[in-house]
Amino acid sequence: MTTLTHDAPVPAAATSRLGAGLAFALVSALSFGLSGALARGLLDTGWSPGATVLIRVAIAAVVVLPLGLVSLRGRWGLLRRNTGLVVTYGVLAVAGAQFCYFSAVQYMQVGPALLIEYTAPAAVVVWLWLRHGQRPSAVTLVGAALAAAGLVLVLDVVSGADISLPGVAWGLGAMVGAATYFVISADEDNGLPPFALAAGGLVVGSLVLAGLGLSGLMPMTAGTAPATYAVGEVAWWLPVLLLGLVTAGLSYTSGIAAGRRLGSRLASFVALTEVLAAVVFAWVLLDELPRLVQLLGGVLVLAGVVVVKLGESRVVRTEPVVT
């Protein structure tokens, strides 16, 4: 038989929980959206993607780890039981997603690179359908189609814009990491507090990236030359700190808090507002002026998010028939 269900354990009457979830999701999207433009300033001075993402994740790990330890309140068994989950989160959602994204930024503009990564909501919908039997409703599919059309327009492929194949490949790798991030972040059954999951993932991600660097598999180059943005030159340490504190520490913790309240499906679609933030930050910091077709695509993305929210109450879960 089939039953109607929400993607997340959010009662329809829990307006405050929904409001808090949307607020956390927007904070996460805005702070994540700043990362590409900030990183470009460092990459242009000779920083490698590996060094950029390592310092970003390591700073966030140092800041979030004490909060994660406090949130556990001595429940070390809880952490041991979820070791595999934390490692997967750190390897794919933290290290994999960020390294692939920054690698994509080397080959293409920030906006298109992020848009390829954020085909992740479609992957989340398919995963929930195949793995958990949560068949999306017609309304949800319409919303997903609108968001996908918006992504195509912001990517500007319809006007014959040059697309870098290496950039697209790295972007798809980032998409896998992002989908993992949404699915694991929304899982409340593991019992891990959001700060503990974020801290564990950031520590694992830092170790993985450092190991790749030490082994020589991932180039690690950095420098102290000033980073140049449209607003002028700034000392190298300023974008480094902002990348660690704002675009990693704040982004991951607020994103997990959002996922716990909204569920992975809705949280992933709300997170599409990150692409709009990235385009705006790229405009302000890098002078990458968005085209009219990209702005139209942004409107479609937002419309798709609204429609997906409307379709949440119509999500169908397929269950075995009891005879």
CSV table of C-alpha atoms in Angstrom, one decimal:
chain,number,residue,atom,x,y,z
A,1,MET,CA,0.0,0.0,0.0
A,2,THR,CA,1.0,3.6,-0.1
A,3,THR,CA,0.9,6.3,2.5
A,4,LEU,CA,1.6,10.0,2.5
A,5,THR,CA,4.5,11.2,4.4
A,6,HIS,CA,6.8,14.2,4.9
A,7,ASP,CA,10.5,13.8,4.1
A,8,ALA,CA,11.5,15.0,7.5
A,9,PRO,CA,10.1,14.3,11.0
A,10,VAL,CA,8.5,17.8,11.0
A,11,PRO,CA,4.9,17.9,12.1
A,12,ALA,CA,2.7,20.1,9.9
A,13,ALA,CA,1.8,22.3,13.0
A,14,ALA,CA,5.4,22.8,14.1
A,15,THR,CA,5.6,26.3,12.4
A,16,SER,CA,8.4,27.4,14.7
A,17,ARG,CA,10.5,24.3,13.8
A,18,LEU,CA,10.0,24.9,10.1
A,19,GLY,CA,10.8,28.6,10.5
A,20,ALA,CA,14.0,27.8,12.4
A,21,GLY,CA,14.9,25.2,9.8
A,22,LEU,CA,14.5,27.7,6.9
A,23,ALA,CA,16.5,30.3,8.8
A,24,PHE,CA,19.4,27.9,9.4
A,25,ALA,CA,19.2,26.8,5.7
A,26,LEU,CA,19.5,30.3,4.4
A,27,VAL,CA,22.4,31.1,6.8
A,28,SER,CA,24.2,28.0,5.5
A,29,ALA,CA,23.4,28.8,1.9
A,30,LEU,CA,24.7,32.3,2.1
A,31,SER,CA,27.9,31.4,3.9
A,32,PHE,CA,28.6,28.5,1.6
A,33,GLY,CA,27.9,30.8,-1.4
A,34,LEU,CA,30.7,33.1,-0.3
A,35,SER,CA,33.4,30.4,-0.5
A,36,GLY,CA,34.0,30.3,-4.3
A,37,ALA,CA,34.5,34.0,-4.7
A,38,LEU,CA,36.9,34.1,-1.7
A,39,ALA,CA,38.8,31.1,-2.8
A,40,ARG,CA,39.3,32.5,-6.3
A,41,GLY,CA,41.3,35.4,-4.8
A,42,LEU,CA,43.7,32.9,-3.3
A,43,LEU,CA,43.8,30.6,-6.3
A,44,ASP,CA,44.8,33.6,-8.5
A,45,THR,CA,47.8,34.2,-6.3
A,46,GLY,CA,49.1,30.7,-6.7
A,47,TRP,CA,47.3,28.7,-3.9
A,48,SER,CA,46.4,25.2,-5.0
A,49,PRO,CA,42.8,23.9,-4.6
A,50,GLY,CA,44.1,21.4,-2.1
A,51,ALA,CA,45.9,23.9,0.1
A,52,THR,CA,42.8,26.2,0.0
A,53,VAL,CA,40.3,23.6,1.0
A,54,LEU,CA,42.7,22.1,3.6
A,55,ILE,CA,43.3,25.3,5.5
A,56,ARG,CA,39.6,26.1,5.2
A,57,VAL,CA,38.4,22.8,6.7
A,58,ALA,CA,41.2,22.7,9.3
A,59,ILE,CA,40.4,26.1,10.7
A,60,ALA,CA,36.7,25.1,10.9
A,61,ALA,CA,37.6,21.9,12.7
A,62,VAL,CA,39.7,23.7,15.3
A,63,VAL,CA,36.8,26.1,16.0
A,64,VAL,CA,33.9,23.5,16.0
A,65,LEU,CA,35.7,20.6,17.7
A,66,PRO,CA,35.3,22.0,21.3
A,67,LEU,CA,31.6,22.7,20.6
A,68,GLY,CA,31.2,19.1,19.4
A,69,LEU,CA,32.9,17.6,22.5
A,70,VAL,CA,30.7,19.7,24.8
A,71,SER,CA,27.5,18.6,22.9
A,72,LEU,CA,28.4,14.9,23.4
A,73,ARG,CA,28.3,15.3,27.2
A,74,GLY,CA,30.5,12.3,27.7
A,75,ARG,CA,28.5,10.0,25.5
A,76,TRP,CA,31.5,8.5,23.8
A,77,GLY,CA,29.7,5.3,23.0
A,78,LEU,CA,27.4,7.3,20.7
A,79,LEU,CA,30.4,8.5,18.8
A,80,ARG,CA,31.9,5.0,18.5
A,81,ARG,CA,28.6,3.5,17.2
A,82,ASN,CA,28.6,6.2,14.5
A,83,THR,CA,32.2,6.0,13.5
A,84,GLY,CA,31.4,4.8,10.0
A,85,LEU,CA,28.9,7.5,9.5
A,86,VAL,CA,31.3,10.3,10.6
A,87,VAL,CA,34.1,8.9,8.4
A,88,THR,CA,31.7,8.8,5.4
A,89,TYR,CA,30.6,12.4,6.1
A,90,GLY,CA,34.1,13.6,6.5
A,91,VAL,CA,35.5,11.9,3.3
A,92,LEU,CA,32.6,12.6,0.9
A,93,ALA,CA,30.6,15.5,2.3
A,94,VAL,CA,33.5,17.6,3.6
A,95,ALA,CA,36.8,16.7,1.8
A,96,GLY,CA,35.4,15.3,-1.4
A,97,ALA,CA,32.8,18.0,-2.0
A,98,GLN,CA,35.0,20.9,-1.2
A,99,PHE,CA,38.1,19.7,-3.1
A,100,CYS,CA,36.1,18.9,-6.2
A,101,TYR,CA,34.3,22.2,-6.1
A,102,PHE,CA,37.5,24.3,-5.8
A,103,SER,CA,39.0,22.2,-8.6
A,104,ALA,CA,36.0,23.1,-10.8
A,105,VAL,CA,36.5,26.8,-10.0
A,106,GLN,CA,39.9,26.6,-11.6
A,107,TYR,CA,38.4,25.7,-14.9
A,108,MET,CA,35.1,27.7,-14.9
A,109,GLN,CA,33.3,30.6,-13.3
A,110,VAL,CA,32.1,30.3,-9.7
A,111,GLY,CA,28.4,30.4,-10.6
A,112,PRO,CA,28.4,27.5,-13.2
A,113,ALA,CA,30.7,25.4,-11.1
A,114,LEU,CA,28.3,25.7,-8.1
A,115,LEU,CA,25.3,25.0,-10.2
A,116,ILE,CA,26.7,21.7,-11.4
A,117,GLU,CA,27.3,20.8,-7.8
A,118,TYR,CA,23.8,21.6,-6.9
A,119,THR,CA,22.2,19.1,-9.2
A,120,ALA,CA,22.5,17.3,-5.8
A,121,PRO,CA,18.8,17.8,-4.9
A,122,ALA,CA,17.8,15.6,-7.8
A,123,ALA,CA,20.2,12.9,-6.6
A,124,VAL,CA,18.7,13.2,-3.1
A,125,VAL,CA,15.1,12.7,-4.5
A,126,VAL,CA,16.2,9.6,-6.4
A,127,TRP,CA,18.1,8.2,-3.3
A,128,LEU,CA,15.1,8.7,-1.0
A,129,TRP,CA,12.9,7.0,-3.6
A,130,LEU,CA,15.1,4.0,-4.2
A,131,ARG,CA,16.5,3.6,-0.7
A,132,HIS,CA,13.5,4.6,1.5
A,133,GLY,CA,10.5,4.2,-0.9
A,134,GLN,CA,9.6,7.9,-0.7
A,135,ARG,CA,8.2,8.4,-4.2
A,136,PRO,CA,8.1,12.1,-5.0
A,137,SER,CA,4.7,13.5,-5.7
A,138,ALA,CA,3.8,15.2,-9.1
A,139,VAL,CA,4.1,18.6,-7.4
A,140,THR,CA,7.6,17.8,-6.1
A,141,LEU,CA,8.6,16.7,-9.6
A,142,VAL,CA,7.2,19.9,-11.1
A,143,GLY,CA,9.3,21.9,-8.6
A,144,ALA,CA,12.4,19.9,-9.4
A,145,ALA,CA,11.8,20.5,-13.1
A,146,LEU,CA,11.5,24.3,-12.5
A,147,ALA,CA,14.7,24.3,-10.4
A,148,ALA,CA,16.5,22.2,-13.1
A,149,ALA,CA,15.4,24.6,-15.8
A,150,GLY,CA,16.7,27.5,-13.7
A,151,LEU,CA,20.1,25.7,-13.3
A,152,VAL,CA,20.4,25.3,-17.1
A,153,LEU,CA,19.7,29.0,-17.6
A,154,VAL,CA,22.1,30.2,-15.0
A,155,LEU,CA,24.7,27.8,-16.4
A,156,ASP,CA,24.0,29.6,-19.7
A,157,VAL,CA,24.4,26.6,-21.9
A,158,VAL,CA,21.6,27.6,-24.1
A,159,SER,CA,23.5,30.6,-25.4
A,160,GLY,CA,26.4,28.5,-26.5
A,161,ALA,CA,28.7,29.5,-23.6
A,162,ASP,CA,32.0,27.6,-23.5
A,163,ILE,CA,31.8,24.7,-21.0
A,164,SER,CA,35.0,23.2,-19.6
A,165,LEU,CA,34.8,19.4,-19.6
A,166,PRO,CA,37.3,19.1,-16.7
A,167,GLY,CA,35.3,21.7,-14.8
A,168,VAL,CA,32.1,19.8,-15.4
A,169,ALA,CA,33.7,16.5,-14.2
A,170,TRP,CA,35.0,18.1,-11.0
A,171,GLY,CA,31.5,19.7,-10.5
A,172,LEU,CA,29.8,16.3,-10.7
A,173,GLY,CA,32.2,15.0,-8.2
A,174,ALA,CA,31.2,17.8,-5.9
A,175,MET,CA,27.6,16.9,-6.5
A,176,VAL,CA,28.1,13.4,-5.1
A,177,GLY,CA,29.7,15.0,-2.0
A,178,ALA,CA,26.8,17.5,-1.6
A,179,ALA,CA,24.1,14.8,-1.9
A,180,THR,CA,25.9,12.8,0.8
A,181,TYR,CA,26.0,16.0,2.9
A,182,PHE,CA,22.2,16.5,2.7
A,183,VAL,CA,21.3,12.9,3.3
A,184,ILE,CA,23.5,12.4,6.4
A,185,SER,CA,22.8,15.9,7.8
A,186,ALA,CA,19.1,15.2,8.0
A,187,ASP,CA,19.4,11.9,9.8
A,188,GLU,CA,18.3,12.3,13.4
A,189,ASP,CA,18.2,8.5,14.1
A,190,ASN,CA,21.9,8.3,14.7
A,191,GLY,CA,21.5,10.4,17.9
A,192,LEU,CA,24.6,12.6,17.2
A,193,PRO,CA,24.2,16.3,18.1
A,194,PRO,CA,24.7,18.6,15.1
A,195,PHE,CA,27.9,20.0,16.5
A,196,ALA,CA,29.3,16.5,17.1
A,197,LEU,CA,28.6,15.4,13.5
A,198,ALA,CA,30.0,18.7,12.1
A,199,ALA,CA,33.1,18.5,14.3
A,200,GLY,CA,33.8,14.8,13.5
A,201,GLY,CA,33.3,15.3,9.8
A,202,LEU,CA,35.6,18.4,9.7
A,203,VAL,CA,38.3,16.6,11.6
A,204,VAL,CA,38.1,13.5,9.3
A,205,GLY,CA,38.0,15.8,6.3
A,206,SER,CA,41.1,17.6,7.5
A,207,LEU,CA,43.0,14.4,8.0
A,208,VAL,CA,42.1,13.0,4.6
A,209,LEU,CA,43.1,16.2,2.8
A,210,ALA,CA,46.4,16.4,4.8
A,211,GLY,CA,47.1,12.8,4.0
A,212,LEU,CA,46.6,13.4,0.3
A,213,GLY,CA,48.9,16.4,0.5
A,214,LEU,CA,51.7,14.5,2.3
A,215,SER,CA,51.5,11.6,-0.1
A,216,GLY,CA,51.9,13.9,-3.0
A,217,LEU,CA,48.6,12.9,-4.6
A,218,MET,CA,47.2,16.4,-4.1
A,219,PRO,CA,49.5,19.4,-4.7
A,220,MET,CA,49.8,21.8,-1.8
A,221,THR,CA,51.0,25.2,-2.6
A,222,ALA,CA,50.3,28.5,-0.8
A,223,GLY,CA,51.7,32.0,-0.5
A,224,THR,CA,51.5,35.3,1.4
A,225,ALA,CA,50.8,37.5,-1.6
A,226,PRO,CA,47.8,39.8,-1.2
A,227,ALA,CA,44.5,38.5,-2.7
A,228,THR,CA,42.9,40.8,-5.2
A,229,TYR,CA,39.2,41.3,-5.5
A,230,ALA,CA,37.0,43.9,-7.2
A,231,VAL,CA,37.0,45.9,-4.0
A,232,GLY,CA,40.8,46.0,-3.9
A,233,GLU,CA,43.7,44.0,-2.4
A,234,VAL,CA,43.5,42.4,1.0
A,235,ALA,CA,46.1,40.5,3.1
A,236,TRP,CA,46.1,36.8,2.4
A,237,TRP,CA,45.1,35.8,5.9
A,238,LEU,CA,41.7,37.6,5.7
A,239,PRO,CA,40.1,35.4,3.1
A,240,VAL,CA,41.7,32.4,4.8
A,241,LEU,CA,40.0,33.2,8.1
A,242,LEU,CA,36.7,33.9,6.4
A,243,LEU,CA,36.9,30.7,4.5
A,244,GLY,CA,37.4,28.7,7.7
A,245,LEU,CA,35.1,30.5,10.1
A,246,VAL,CA,32.3,31.6,7.9
A,247,THR,CA,32.2,29.4,4.8
A,248,ALA,CA,33.0,26.1,6.6
A,249,GLY,CA,32.4,26.3,10.4
A,250,LEU,CA,29.2,28.3,10.2
A,251,SER,CA,28.0,26.7,7.0
A,252,TYR,CA,28.3,23.1,8.1
A,253,THR,CA,26.8,23.5,11.6
A,254,SER,CA,23.9,25.6,10.4
A,255,GLY,CA,23.4,23.2,7.5
A,256,ILE,CA,23.1,20.2,9.8
A,257,ALA,CA,20.7,22.1,12.0
A,258,ALA,CA,18.6,22.9,8.9
A,259,GLY,CA,18.6,19.3,7.7
A,260,ARG,CA,17.4,18.0,11.1
A,261,ARG,CA,14.4,20.4,10.9
A,262,LEU,CA,13.5,20.3,7.2
A,263,GLY,CA,14.6,16.8,6.0
A,264,SER,CA,17.1,16.1,3.3
A,265,ARG,CA,14.8,16.7,0.4
A,266,LEU,CA,13.5,20.1,1.3
A,267,ALA,CA,16.9,21.2,2.8
A,268,SER,CA,18.6,20.4,-0.4
A,269,PHE,CA,16.2,22.4,-2.5
A,270,VAL,CA,16.3,25.4,-0.1
A,271,ALA,CA,20.1,25.2,-0.3
A,272,LEU,CA,19.8,26.0,-4.1
A,273,THR,CA,19.7,29.6,-2.9
A,274,GLU,CA,23.4,29.2,-2.5
A,275,VAL,CA,23.8,29.4,-6.2
A,276,LEU,CA,22.1,32.8,-6.2
A,277,ALA,CA,24.3,34.0,-3.4
A,278,ALA,CA,27.4,32.7,-5.2
A,279,VAL,CA,26.5,34.7,-8.3
A,280,VAL,CA,26.0,37.8,-6.3
A,281,PHE,CA,29.3,37.4,-4.4
A,282,ALA,CA,31.1,36.7,-7.6
A,283,TRP,CA,29.6,39.9,-9.0
A,284,VAL,CA,30.6,42.0,-6.0
A,285,LEU,CA,34.0,40.4,-5.4
A,286,LEU,CA,35.1,39.3,-8.8
A,287,ASP,CA,33.2,41.5,-11.3
A,288,GLU,CA,31.6,38.5,-12.8
A,289,LEU,CA,28.5,40.2,-13.9
A,290,PRO,CA,25.5,37.8,-14.3
A,291,ARG,CA,23.7,37.8,-17.6
A,292,LEU,CA,19.9,38.4,-18.0
A,293,VAL,CA,19.3,34.8,-18.7
A,294,GLN,CA,21.1,33.8,-15.5
A,295,LEU,CA,18.9,36.2,-13.5
A,296,LEU,CA,15.8,34.5,-15.1
A,297,GLY,CA,17.3,31.2,-14.1
A,298,GLY,CA,17.6,32.4,-10.6
A,299,VAL,CA,13.9,33.2,-10.5
A,300,LEU,CA,13.1,29.7,-11.7
A,301,VAL,CA,15.3,28.1,-9.1
A,302,LEU,CA,13.4,30.0,-6.3
A,303,ALA,CA,10.1,29.1,-7.9
A,304,GLY,CA,11.1,25.5,-7.9
A,305,VAL,CA,12.1,25.6,-4.2
A,306,VAL,CA,8.6,27.0,-3.4
A,307,VAL,CA,6.8,24.3,-5.4
A,308,VAL,CA,8.9,21.5,-3.8
A,309,LYS,CA,7.9,22.8,-0.4
A,310,LEU,CA,4.2,22.7,-1.5
A,311,GLY,CA,4.8,19.1,-2.6
A,312,GLU,CA,6.3,17.9,0.6
A,313,SER,CA,2.9,17.0,2.1
A,314,ARG,CA,2.2,14.8,-1.0
A,315,VAL,CA,5.4,12.7,-0.9
A,316,VAL,CA,4.4,9.1,-1.4
A,317,ARG,CA,6.1,6.3,0.5
A,318,THR,CA,5.6,2.8,-1.0
A,319,GLU,CA,5.2,0.1,1.7
A,320,PRO,CA,4.8,-3.6,1.3
A,321,VAL,CA,1.2,-4.9,1.4
A,322,VAL,CA,0.3,-6.8,4.5
A,323,THR,CA,-1.7,-10.0,3.7
